[in-house]
mmCIF file of C-alpha atoms and ligand atoms in Angstrom:
data_model
loop_
_atom_site.group_PDB
_atom_site.id
_atom_site.type_symbol
_atom_site.label_atom_id
_atom_site.label_comp_id
_atom_site.label_asym_id
_atom_site.label_seq_id
_atom_site.Cartn_x
_atom_site.Cartn_y
_atom_site.Cartn_z
ATOM 1 C CA MET A 1 -21.645 -6.102 -42.422
ATOM 2 C CA ASN A 2 -23.274 -6.326 -39.028
ATOM 3 C CA ASP A 3 -21.533 -5.030 -35.950
ATOM 4 C CA ILE A 4 -20.028 -7.799 -33.823
ATOM 5 C CA LEU A 5 -17.212 -8.501 -31.376
ATOM 6 C CA TYR A 6 -15.542 -11.893 -31.792
ATOM 7 C CA LEU A 7 -13.802 -13.228 -28.712
ATOM 8 C CA GLY A 8 -11.801 -16.319 -27.854
ATOM 9 C CA THR A 9 -12.680 -18.637 -24.975
ATOM 10 C CA ARG A 10 -13.129 -16.253 -22.069
ATOM 11 C CA ARG A 11 -11.394 -18.569 -19.633
ATOM 12 C CA TYR A 12 -8.120 -18.342 -21.572
ATOM 13 C CA SER A 13 -8.168 -15.438 -24.014
ATOM 14 C CA SER A 14 -6.243 -12.607 -22.418
ATOM 15 C CA TRP A 15 -6.257 -10.462 -25.568
ATOM 16 C CA SER A 16 -10.005 -10.910 -25.866
ATOM 17 C CA LEU A 17 -10.448 -9.674 -22.303
ATOM 18 C CA ARG A 18 -8.529 -6.485 -23.147
ATOM 19 C CA GLY A 19 -10.557 -5.834 -26.296
ATOM 20 C CA TRP A 20 -13.839 -6.629 -24.589
ATOM 21 C CA LEU A 21 -13.083 -4.263 -21.721
ATOM 22 C CA ALA A 22 -12.384 -1.446 -24.185
ATOM 23 C CA VAL A 23 -15.622 -2.086 -26.053
ATOM 24 C CA ARG A 24 -17.673 -2.233 -22.881
ATOM 25 C CA LEU A 25 -15.989 0.803 -21.303
ATOM 26 C CA ALA A 26 -16.724 2.771 -24.479
ATOM 27 C CA GLY A 27 -20.355 1.742 -24.242
ATOM 28 C CA LEU A 28 -20.448 0.248 -27.739
ATOM 29 C CA SER A 29 -23.501 -1.863 -28.100
ATOM 30 C CA VAL A 30 -22.359 -4.832 -30.194
ATOM 31 C CA PRO A 31 -23.306 -8.494 -30.016
ATOM 32 C CA GLU A 32 -20.529 -10.799 -28.879
ATOM 33 C CA GLU A 33 -19.639 -14.219 -30.218
ATOM 34 C CA VAL A 34 -17.111 -16.530 -28.607
ATOM 35 C CA LEU A 35 -15.071 -18.667 -30.986
ATOM 36 C CA PRO A 36 -13.443 -21.348 -28.844
ATOM 37 C CA LEU A 37 -9.660 -21.487 -28.919
ATOM 38 C CA GLY A 38 -7.909 -24.727 -29.713
ATOM 39 C CA GLY A 39 -9.696 -25.745 -32.864
ATOM 40 C CA ALA A 40 -13.091 -26.863 -31.509
ATOM 41 C CA LEU A 41 -14.590 -25.054 -34.526
ATOM 42 C CA PRO A 42 -11.917 -25.493 -37.219
ATOM 43 C CA GLY A 43 -11.465 -22.422 -39.400
ATOM 44 C CA ALA A 44 -13.962 -20.314 -37.457
ATOM 45 C CA ILE A 45 -11.480 -17.663 -36.328
ATOM 46 C CA ALA A 46 -9.712 -17.521 -39.697
ATOM 47 C CA ALA A 47 -13.073 -16.975 -41.360
ATOM 48 C CA VAL A 48 -13.643 -13.693 -39.506
ATOM 49 C CA SER A 49 -10.155 -12.444 -38.641
ATOM 50 C CA PRO A 50 -7.527 -11.232 -41.121
ATOM 51 C CA SER A 51 -4.769 -12.249 -38.672
ATOM 52 C CA GLY A 52 -6.387 -15.518 -37.655
ATOM 53 C CA LEU A 53 -6.525 -14.196 -34.094
ATOM 54 C CA VAL A 54 -9.151 -12.801 -31.748
ATOM 55 C CA PRO A 55 -10.420 -10.345 -30.626
ATOM 56 C CA VAL A 56 -11.915 -8.856 -33.775
ATOM 57 C CA LEU A 57 -14.374 -5.956 -33.757
ATOM 58 C CA ARG A 58 -16.660 -5.059 -36.644
ATOM 59 C CA HIS A 59 -18.309 -1.750 -35.934
ATOM 60 C CA ASP A 60 -19.982 0.876 -38.083
ATOM 61 C CA GLY A 61 -18.150 -0.204 -41.242
ATOM 62 C CA ALA A 62 -14.733 -0.576 -39.541
ATOM 63 C CA LEU A 63 -12.882 -3.850 -39.055
ATOM 64 C CA ILE A 64 -10.343 -3.894 -36.190
ATOM 65 C CA TRP A 65 -8.377 -7.070 -35.501
ATOM 66 C CA ASP A 66 -5.959 -6.307 -32.691
ATOM 67 C CA SER A 67 -6.719 -5.501 -29.069
ATOM 68 C CA LEU A 68 -4.502 -2.406 -29.003
ATOM 69 C CA ALA A 69 -6.218 -1.027 -32.104
ATOM 70 C CA ILE A 70 -9.627 -1.879 -30.639
ATOM 71 C CA GLY A 71 -8.640 0.141 -27.573
ATOM 72 C CA GLU A 72 -7.658 3.143 -29.692
ATOM 73 C CA TYR A 73 -10.861 2.857 -31.732
ATOM 74 C CA CYS A 74 -12.906 2.829 -28.545
ATOM 75 C CA ALA A 75 -10.964 5.765 -27.093
ATOM 76 C CA GLU A 76 -11.781 7.836 -30.178
ATOM 77 C CA ARG A 77 -15.396 7.404 -29.265
ATOM 78 C CA ARG A 78 -14.855 7.820 -25.523
ATOM 79 C CA PRO A 79 -11.684 9.841 -24.896
ATOM 80 C CA ALA A 80 -11.930 9.275 -21.124
ATOM 81 C CA LEU A 81 -10.633 5.754 -21.758
ATOM 82 C CA TRP A 82 -7.219 7.444 -21.628
ATOM 83 C CA PRO A 83 -6.218 9.877 -18.847
ATOM 84 C CA GLY A 84 -7.085 13.504 -19.625
ATOM 85 C CA ASP A 85 -3.653 14.943 -18.830
ATOM 86 C CA ARG A 86 -1.153 14.808 -21.727
ATOM 87 C CA ALA A 87 1.780 13.432 -19.718
ATOM 88 C CA ALA A 88 -0.413 10.924 -17.896
ATOM 89 C CA ARG A 89 -1.887 9.843 -21.215
ATOM 90 C CA ALA A 90 1.586 9.323 -22.673
ATOM 91 C CA HIS A 91 2.493 7.255 -19.614
ATOM 92 C CA ALA A 92 -0.681 5.180 -19.947
ATOM 93 C CA ARG A 93 -0.004 4.508 -23.634
ATOM 94 C CA SER A 94 3.557 3.464 -22.784
ATOM 95 C CA LEU A 95 2.255 1.005 -20.206
ATOM 96 C CA SER A 96 -0.198 -0.499 -22.667
ATOM 97 C CA ALA A 97 2.443 -0.740 -25.373
ATOM 98 C CA GLU A 98 4.950 -2.373 -23.021
ATOM 99 C CA MET A 99 2.310 -4.912 -22.025
ATOM 100 C CA HIS A 100 1.463 -5.534 -25.669
ATOM 101 C CA SER A 101 5.026 -6.201 -26.769
ATOM 102 C CA GLY A 102 6.700 -7.473 -23.617
ATOM 103 C CA PHE A 103 6.386 -9.736 -20.583
ATOM 104 C CA ARG A 104 6.946 -12.851 -22.681
ATOM 105 C CA ALA A 105 8.245 -14.965 -19.801
ATOM 106 C CA LEU A 106 5.193 -14.121 -17.701
ATOM 107 C CA ARG A 107 2.804 -14.923 -20.543
ATOM 108 C CA VAL A 108 4.437 -18.246 -21.346
ATOM 109 C CA ALA A 109 4.871 -19.467 -17.772
ATOM 110 C CA MET A 110 1.458 -18.337 -16.545
ATOM 111 C CA PRO A 111 -1.171 -18.557 -19.280
ATOM 112 C CA MET A 112 -4.439 -16.903 -18.321
ATOM 113 C CA ASN A 113 -6.916 -19.390 -16.900
ATOM 114 C CA CYS A 114 -9.804 -17.681 -15.107
ATOM 115 C CA GLY A 115 -11.046 -21.036 -13.810
ATOM 116 C CA ARG A 116 -7.827 -22.338 -12.298
ATOM 117 C CA THR A 117 -7.978 -23.146 -8.610
ATOM 118 C CA PRO A 118 -5.389 -20.712 -7.295
ATOM 119 C CA ALA A 119 -2.061 -22.468 -6.841
ATOM 120 C CA PRO A 120 1.547 -21.436 -7.324
ATOM 121 C CA LEU A 121 3.703 -22.928 -10.059
ATOM 122 C CA GLN A 122 5.683 -25.854 -8.730
ATOM 123 C CA ALA A 123 9.016 -24.640 -10.084
ATOM 124 C CA ALA A 124 10.629 -21.521 -8.684
ATOM 125 C CA PRO A 125 10.529 -18.653 -11.199
ATOM 126 C CA ASP A 126 13.558 -18.494 -13.491
ATOM 127 C CA ALA A 127 15.493 -15.253 -13.953
ATOM 128 C CA GLU A 128 13.369 -14.036 -16.878
ATOM 129 C CA LEU A 129 10.108 -14.625 -15.037
ATOM 130 C CA GLN A 130 11.490 -12.972 -11.912
ATOM 131 C CA ALA A 131 12.438 -9.948 -13.994
ATOM 132 C CA ASP A 132 8.938 -9.734 -15.483
ATOM 133 C CA LEU A 133 7.311 -10.010 -12.049
ATOM 134 C CA ALA A 134 9.558 -7.288 -10.664
ATOM 135 C CA ARG A 135 9.034 -5.010 -13.673
ATOM 136 C CA MET A 136 5.254 -5.408 -13.476
ATOM 137 C CA GLN A 137 5.171 -4.423 -9.824
ATOM 138 C CA GLN A 138 7.536 -1.524 -10.473
ATOM 139 C CA LEU A 139 5.220 -0.204 -13.210
ATOM 140 C CA TRP A 140 2.169 -0.502 -10.994
ATOM 141 C CA ARG A 141 3.915 1.057 -7.974
ATOM 142 C CA GLU A 142 5.408 4.006 -9.885
ATOM 143 C CA THR A 143 2.181 4.720 -11.747
ATOM 144 C CA ARG A 144 0.030 4.536 -8.633
ATOM 145 C CA ASP A 145 2.513 6.821 -6.831
ATOM 146 C CA HIS A 146 2.570 9.458 -9.578
ATOM 147 C CA PHE A 147 -0.884 9.312 -11.098
ATOM 148 C CA GLY A 148 -3.120 7.237 -8.857
ATOM 149 C CA GLU A 149 -4.782 9.899 -6.751
ATOM 150 C CA GLY A 150 -8.535 9.899 -7.002
ATOM 151 C CA GLY A 151 -9.234 6.191 -7.242
ATOM 152 C CA PRO A 152 -7.852 2.669 -6.853
ATOM 153 C CA PHE A 153 -6.692 2.234 -10.460
ATOM 154 C CA LEU A 154 -3.421 3.253 -12.109
ATOM 155 C CA PHE A 155 -4.684 6.707 -13.034
ATOM 156 C CA GLY A 156 -7.457 6.869 -10.437
ATOM 157 C CA ALA A 157 -10.344 5.964 -12.732
ATOM 158 C CA PHE A 158 -10.253 2.755 -14.799
ATOM 159 C CA THR A 159 -8.513 3.368 -18.165
ATOM 160 C CA LEU A 160 -7.176 1.303 -21.047
ATOM 161 C CA ALA A 161 -3.955 0.857 -19.094
ATOM 162 C CA ASP A 162 -5.918 -1.070 -16.469
ATOM 163 C CA ALA A 163 -7.596 -3.061 -19.243
ATOM 164 C CA ALA A 164 -4.133 -3.991 -20.518
ATOM 165 C CA PHE A 165 -3.186 -5.353 -17.103
ATOM 166 C CA ALA A 166 -6.483 -7.065 -16.249
ATOM 167 C CA PRO A 167 -5.249 -10.435 -17.606
ATOM 168 C CA VAL A 168 -2.097 -10.036 -15.506
ATOM 169 C CA VAL A 169 -4.271 -9.542 -12.452
ATOM 170 C CA SER A 170 -6.046 -12.756 -13.378
ATOM 171 C CA ARG A 171 -2.719 -14.581 -13.718
ATOM 172 C CA PHE A 172 -1.414 -13.266 -10.404
ATOM 173 C CA LEU A 173 -4.535 -14.616 -8.713
ATOM 174 C CA SER A 174 -4.574 -17.965 -10.542
ATOM 175 C CA TYR A 175 -0.919 -18.642 -9.815
ATOM 176 C CA ALA A 176 -1.036 -17.179 -6.286
ATOM 177 C CA VAL A 177 1.873 -14.856 -7.007
ATOM 178 C CA PRO A 178 3.061 -13.068 -3.841
ATOM 179 C CA LEU A 179 2.922 -9.308 -4.435
ATOM 180 C CA GLU A 180 4.156 -6.225 -2.639
ATOM 181 C CA PRO A 181 1.340 -4.329 -0.854
ATOM 182 C CA VAL A 182 0.739 -1.630 -3.509
ATOM 183 C CA ALA A 183 0.502 -4.243 -6.249
ATOM 184 C CA ALA A 184 -1.740 -6.478 -4.144
ATOM 185 C CA ARG A 185 -4.160 -3.609 -3.505
ATOM 186 C CA TYR A 186 -4.207 -2.741 -7.190
ATOM 187 C CA ARG A 187 -4.746 -6.412 -8.150
ATOM 188 C CA ASP A 188 -7.748 -6.615 -5.811
ATOM 189 C CA ALA A 189 -9.240 -3.359 -7.104
ATOM 190 C CA VAL A 190 -9.084 -4.549 -10.715
ATOM 191 C CA ARG A 191 -10.510 -7.972 -9.869
ATOM 192 C CA ALA A 192 -13.420 -6.338 -8.033
ATOM 193 C CA HIS A 193 -14.377 -4.161 -11.011
ATOM 194 C CA PRO A 194 -17.918 -5.063 -12.160
ATOM 195 C CA LEU A 195 -16.738 -5.810 -15.693
ATOM 196 C CA LEU A 196 -14.202 -8.329 -14.366
ATOM 197 C CA GLU A 197 -16.980 -9.926 -12.335
ATOM 198 C CA GLU A 198 -19.066 -10.161 -15.495
ATOM 199 C CA TRP A 199 -16.188 -11.680 -17.510
ATOM 200 C CA TYR A 200 -15.431 -14.285 -14.831
ATOM 201 C CA ALA A 201 -19.101 -15.264 -14.570
ATOM 202 C CA ALA A 202 -19.344 -15.727 -18.340
ATOM 203 C CA ALA A 203 -16.087 -17.700 -18.352
ATOM 204 C CA ALA A 204 -17.416 -20.008 -15.641
ATOM 205 C CA ALA A 205 -20.482 -20.731 -17.774
ATOM 206 C CA GLU A 206 -18.511 -21.877 -20.816
ATOM 207 C CA PRO A 207 -18.969 -25.509 -21.904
ATOM 208 C CA VAL A 208 -16.532 -28.086 -20.574
ATOM 209 C CA GLU A 209 -15.836 -29.109 -24.170
ATOM 210 C CA TRP A 210 -13.884 -25.856 -24.523
ATOM 211 C CA LEU A 211 -11.388 -26.787 -21.805
ATOM 212 C CA LEU A 212 -7.870 -27.205 -23.175
ATOM 213 C CA SER A 213 -5.535 -29.605 -21.406
ATOM 214 C CA ARG A 214 -2.470 -27.534 -22.302
ATOM 215 C CA TYR A 215 -3.769 -24.749 -20.072
ATOM 216 C CA GLU A 216 -5.405 -26.937 -17.446
ATOM 217 C CA THR A 217 -2.222 -28.914 -16.740
ATOM 218 C CA VAL A 218 0.129 -25.990 -16.086
ATOM 219 C CA ARG A 219 1.897 -26.848 -12.831
HETATM 220 N N1 GSH B 301 -1.738 -8.995 -30.828
HETATM 221 C C1 GSH B 301 -3.033 -9.654 -30.843
HETATM 222 C C2 GSH B 301 -2.895 -11.021 -30.204
HETATM 223 C C3 GSH B 301 -4.182 -11.814 -30.318
HETATM 224 C C4 GSH B 301 -3.993 -13.285 -29.934
HETATM 225 O O1 GSH B 301 -2.860 -13.795 -29.816
HETATM 226 N N2 GSH B 301 -5.132 -13.966 -29.729
HETATM 227 C C5 GSH B 301 -5.135 -15.388 -29.411
HETATM 228 C C6 GSH B 301 -6.087 -15.684 -28.262
HETATM 229 S S1 GSH B 301 -5.665 -14.819 -26.761
HETATM 230 C C7 GSH B 301 -5.696 -16.181 -30.592
HETATM 231 O O2 GSH B 301 -6.533 -15.678 -31.307
HETATM 232 N N3 GSH B 301 -5.262 -17.422 -30.805
HETATM 233 C C8 GSH B 301 -5.795 -18.227 -31.866
HETATM 234 C C9 GSH B 301 -6.036 -19.645 -31.469
HETATM 235 O O3 GSH B 301 -5.605 -20.031 -30.375
HETATM 236 O O4 GSH B 301 -6.647 -20.362 -32.260
HETATM 237 C C10 GSH B 301 -4.034 -8.760 -30.105
HETATM 238 O O5 GSH B 301 -3.620 -7.930 -29.301
HETATM 239 O O6 GSH B 301 -5.244 -8.826 -30.366
#
């Protein structure tokens, strides 16, 4: 089986962005194929993914079908994807795990859409969304305070914890979410990372046929 990284539509696929960042940060040289979300190619994702979801990485005889597992696979090859210090590494893994299993209100209310003209949601955030927004900024603030010396990212250098939050950065920009100063600086640092620039450019070049009204009409 040839090595390959399957991604969903870059404009929308937050989990694909996380997996892609891990692969690129690890320096794995694999071809990429985008399988558009929303059924434009019926059965295409199910044909390559045991879970029916993307991202999926086939590499050197291994098949990995979840972004968190792709991150761990990549970190085995490039340990610097996690912080070097044991306690910092444990903190970074906790952040990634909390992102993976939590923040449901944020994900539902603000789906990732890299091409959205920045505009706030019309409705004021409900209590659950407010709690997610506050928790996110608390995580970023506390981590920057404790571990952020030496660079603009959560642990100084860009790690898998930053990859986990990159789609949140995208959402905060797309939905013009007001942030406290520490979080705003962190958001801007992540967005300016060259890999984010590359992802956004590729997303902007995707065919209009891949646009999905359910994401384009979020107000
Ligand atoms: N826990 C999975 C979630 C993957 C996931 O939900 N992927 C979405 C795209 S972001 C998907 O494949 N959806 C299938 C579809 O919309 O057809 C991971 O971390 O990789």
